[in-house]
Short mmCIF file of C-alpha atoms in Angstrom, two decimals:
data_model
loop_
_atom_site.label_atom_id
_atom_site.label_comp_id
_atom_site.label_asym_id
_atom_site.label_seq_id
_atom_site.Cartn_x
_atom_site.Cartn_y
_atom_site.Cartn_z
CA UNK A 1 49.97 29.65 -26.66
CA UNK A 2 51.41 32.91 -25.49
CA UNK A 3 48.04 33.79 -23.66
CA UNK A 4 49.38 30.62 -21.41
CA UNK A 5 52.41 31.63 -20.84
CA UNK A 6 51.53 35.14 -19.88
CA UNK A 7 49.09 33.68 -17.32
CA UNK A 8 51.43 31.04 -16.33
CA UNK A 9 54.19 34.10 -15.93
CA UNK A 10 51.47 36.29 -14.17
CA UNK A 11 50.33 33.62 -11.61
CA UNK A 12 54.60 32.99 -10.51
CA UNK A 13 54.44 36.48 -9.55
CA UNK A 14 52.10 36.70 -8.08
CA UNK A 15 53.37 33.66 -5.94
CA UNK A 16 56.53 35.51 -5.38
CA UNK A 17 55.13 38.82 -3.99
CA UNK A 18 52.41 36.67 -1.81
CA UNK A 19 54.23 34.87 0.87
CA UNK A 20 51.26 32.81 2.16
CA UNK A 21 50.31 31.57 -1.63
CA UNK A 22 50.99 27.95 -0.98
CA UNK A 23 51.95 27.73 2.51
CA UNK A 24 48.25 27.60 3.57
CA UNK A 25 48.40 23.90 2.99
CA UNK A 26 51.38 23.13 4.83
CA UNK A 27 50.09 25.06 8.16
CA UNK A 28 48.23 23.28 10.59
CA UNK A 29 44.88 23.99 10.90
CA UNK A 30 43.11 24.77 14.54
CA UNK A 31 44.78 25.99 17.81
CA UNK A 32 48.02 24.97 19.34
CA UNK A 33 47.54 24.04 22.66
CA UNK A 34 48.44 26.26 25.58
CA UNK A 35 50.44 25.12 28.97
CA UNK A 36 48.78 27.75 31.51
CA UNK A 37 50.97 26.89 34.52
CA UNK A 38 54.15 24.87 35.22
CA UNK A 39 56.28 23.89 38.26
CA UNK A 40 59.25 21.64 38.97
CA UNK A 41 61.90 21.68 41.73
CA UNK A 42 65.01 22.44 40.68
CA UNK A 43 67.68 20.27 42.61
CA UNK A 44 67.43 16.93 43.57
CA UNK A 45 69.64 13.71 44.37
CA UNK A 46 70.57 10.79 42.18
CA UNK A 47 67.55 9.06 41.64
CA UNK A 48 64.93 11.22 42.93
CA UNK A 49 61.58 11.23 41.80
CA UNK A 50 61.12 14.35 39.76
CA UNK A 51 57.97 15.18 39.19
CA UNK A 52 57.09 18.01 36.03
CA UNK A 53 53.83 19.84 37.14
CA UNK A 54 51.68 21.08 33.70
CA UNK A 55 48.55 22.48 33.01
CA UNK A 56 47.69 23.26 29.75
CA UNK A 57 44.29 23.69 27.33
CA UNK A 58 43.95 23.22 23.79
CA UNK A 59 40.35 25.11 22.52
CA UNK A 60 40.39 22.20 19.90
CA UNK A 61 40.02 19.39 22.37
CA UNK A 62 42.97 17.78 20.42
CA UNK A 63 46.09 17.49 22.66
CA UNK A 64 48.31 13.86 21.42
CA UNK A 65 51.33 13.59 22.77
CA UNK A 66 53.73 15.77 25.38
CA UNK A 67 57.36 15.91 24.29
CA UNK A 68 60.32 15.81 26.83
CA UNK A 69 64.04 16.50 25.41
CA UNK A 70 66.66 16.29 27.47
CA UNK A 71 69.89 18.03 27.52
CA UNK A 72 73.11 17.14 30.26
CA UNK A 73 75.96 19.41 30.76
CA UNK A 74 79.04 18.03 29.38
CA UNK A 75 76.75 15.22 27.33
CA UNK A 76 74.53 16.73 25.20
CA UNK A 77 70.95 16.09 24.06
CA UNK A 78 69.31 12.97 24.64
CA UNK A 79 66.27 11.38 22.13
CA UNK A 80 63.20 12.98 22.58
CA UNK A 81 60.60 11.03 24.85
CA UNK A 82 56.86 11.02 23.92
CA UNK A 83 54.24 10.76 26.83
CA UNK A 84 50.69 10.45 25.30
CA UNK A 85 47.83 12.36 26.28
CA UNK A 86 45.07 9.95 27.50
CA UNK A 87 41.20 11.33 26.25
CA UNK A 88 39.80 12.73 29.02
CA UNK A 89 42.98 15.27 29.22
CA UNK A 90 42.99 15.96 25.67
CA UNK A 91 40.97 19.57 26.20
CA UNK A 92 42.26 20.32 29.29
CA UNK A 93 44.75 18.17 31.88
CA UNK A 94 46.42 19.56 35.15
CA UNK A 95 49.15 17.21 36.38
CA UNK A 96 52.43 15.68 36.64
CA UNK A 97 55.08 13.87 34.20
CA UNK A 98 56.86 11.61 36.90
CA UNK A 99 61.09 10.52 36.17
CA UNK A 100 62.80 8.67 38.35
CA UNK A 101 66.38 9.71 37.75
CA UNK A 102 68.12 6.73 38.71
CA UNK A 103 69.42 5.03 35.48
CA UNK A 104 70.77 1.41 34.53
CA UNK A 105 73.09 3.05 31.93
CA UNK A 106 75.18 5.38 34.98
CA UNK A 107 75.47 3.80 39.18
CA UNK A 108 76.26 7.52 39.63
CA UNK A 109 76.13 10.81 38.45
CA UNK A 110 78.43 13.66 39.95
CA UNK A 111 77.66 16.17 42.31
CA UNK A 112 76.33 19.53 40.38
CA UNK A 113 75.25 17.73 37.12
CA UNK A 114 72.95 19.88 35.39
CA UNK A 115 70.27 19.13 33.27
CA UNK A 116 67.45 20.94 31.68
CA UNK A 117 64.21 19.39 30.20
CA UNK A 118 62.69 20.94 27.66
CA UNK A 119 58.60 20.58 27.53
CA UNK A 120 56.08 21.35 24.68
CA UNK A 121 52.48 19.96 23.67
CA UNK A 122 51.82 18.41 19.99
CA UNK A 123 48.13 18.32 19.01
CA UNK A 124 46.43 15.80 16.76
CA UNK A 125 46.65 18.85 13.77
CA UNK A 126 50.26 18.85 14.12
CA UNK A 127 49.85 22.46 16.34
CA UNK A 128 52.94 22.87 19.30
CA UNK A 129 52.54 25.00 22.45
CA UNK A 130 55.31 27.07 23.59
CA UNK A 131 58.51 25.56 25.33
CA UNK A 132 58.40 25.55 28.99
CA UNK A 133 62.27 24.88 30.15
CA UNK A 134 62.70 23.16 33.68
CA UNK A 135 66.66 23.54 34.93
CA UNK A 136 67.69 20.90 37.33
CA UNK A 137 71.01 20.31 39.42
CA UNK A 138 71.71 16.96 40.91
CA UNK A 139 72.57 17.58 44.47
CA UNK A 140 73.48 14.88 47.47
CA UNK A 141 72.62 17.15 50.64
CA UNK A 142 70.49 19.90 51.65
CA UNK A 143 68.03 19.43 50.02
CA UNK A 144 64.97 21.18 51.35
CA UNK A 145 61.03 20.28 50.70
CA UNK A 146 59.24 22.24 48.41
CA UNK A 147 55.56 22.05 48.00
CA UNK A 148 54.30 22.62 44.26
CA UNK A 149 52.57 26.19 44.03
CA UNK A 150 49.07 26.80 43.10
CA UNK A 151 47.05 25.42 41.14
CA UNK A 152 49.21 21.99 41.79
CA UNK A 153 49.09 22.05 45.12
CA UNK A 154 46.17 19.93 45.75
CA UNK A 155 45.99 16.27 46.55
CA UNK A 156 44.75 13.90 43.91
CA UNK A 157 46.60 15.38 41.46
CA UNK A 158 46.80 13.01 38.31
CA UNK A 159 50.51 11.30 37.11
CA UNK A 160 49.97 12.21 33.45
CA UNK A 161 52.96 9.85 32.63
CA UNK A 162 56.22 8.40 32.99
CA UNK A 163 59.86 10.40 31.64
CA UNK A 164 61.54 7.84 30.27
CA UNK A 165 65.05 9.00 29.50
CA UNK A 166 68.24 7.01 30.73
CA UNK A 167 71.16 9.45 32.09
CA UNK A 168 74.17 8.56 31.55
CA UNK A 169 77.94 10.08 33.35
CA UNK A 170 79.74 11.16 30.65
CA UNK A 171 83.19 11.02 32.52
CA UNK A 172 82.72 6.90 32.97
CA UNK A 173 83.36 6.70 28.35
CA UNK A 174 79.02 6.07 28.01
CA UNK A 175 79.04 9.35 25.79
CA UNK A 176 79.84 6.59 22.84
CA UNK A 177 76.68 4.62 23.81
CA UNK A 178 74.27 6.59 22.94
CA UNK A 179 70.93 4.97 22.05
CA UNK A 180 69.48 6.83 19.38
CA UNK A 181 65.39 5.79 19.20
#
């Protein structure tokens, strides 16, 4: 009996002094995938069509799912939206999320209403890329053209999905309507 609980005592040290001695199961295993290149304008009108340029690889050919959060000056964070990954993109994809900004929940926003959408890749392991954080400013003039930057600038480019996140103007009272998913 005390041989057991002198190896029972020895192996809980041991676990204290190792900090990896049990956390190898909760890690995921494989790569995270990796988002090469991004691009998104960063001003726009109510209800333009913003598109999110990504390119990303995973070495694991297991991308699942791209995650979009949403935060609004002077509302806060909105529910995460899930796009999923289609096969053929799952080891590599170069293209565009697509949001149209008009929403049912707000017939306006106000000039200079910031928001910033936060982008990261889940793989099938449970792996995450890095954050990529796209800032954008809802504008009603001046707005000038801007062409996407290598290596989105080419036609064909596929729509990898749609955003689909209603904004809402928090000085009309919706900040109590919040639809939690």
């Amino acid at each position: 009996m005390k041989k057991i609980t002198l190896l029972i005592a020895w192996l809980f040290a041991i676990s204290l002094w190792s900090p990896d001695f049990g956390d190898a199961a909760d890690k995921p295993k494989g790569n995270p995938p990796i988002i090469t290149a991004s691009f998104a304008v960063e001003q726009g009108y109510y209800g333009y069509v913003w598109k999110i340029y990504l390119e990303a690889e995973d070495p694991d050919g297991d991308m699942s799912r791209i995650a979009v959060q949403v935060d609004q000056l002077g509302y806060g964070h909105y529910p995460t939206d899930w796009v999923m990954i289609k096969g053929p993109f799952q080891k590599q994809l170069r293209g565009y999320l697509q949001w149209n900004t008009f929403s049912p929940r707000a017939p306006f926003l106000r000039e200079w209403t910031h928001i910033t959408a936060t982008v990261s890749i889940l793989d099938k392991a449970g792996n995450w890329s890095k954050e990529v954080v796209f800032p954008f400013e809802f504008v009603s003039g001046g707005i000038k053209k801007v062409n996407p930057p290598p290596p989105f600038d080419r036609e064909g480019l596929p729509r990898l999905g749609y955003i689909h996140i209603e904004l809402v103007e928090p000085t009309m009272g919706a900040a109590d309507s919040r639809r939690e998913d």
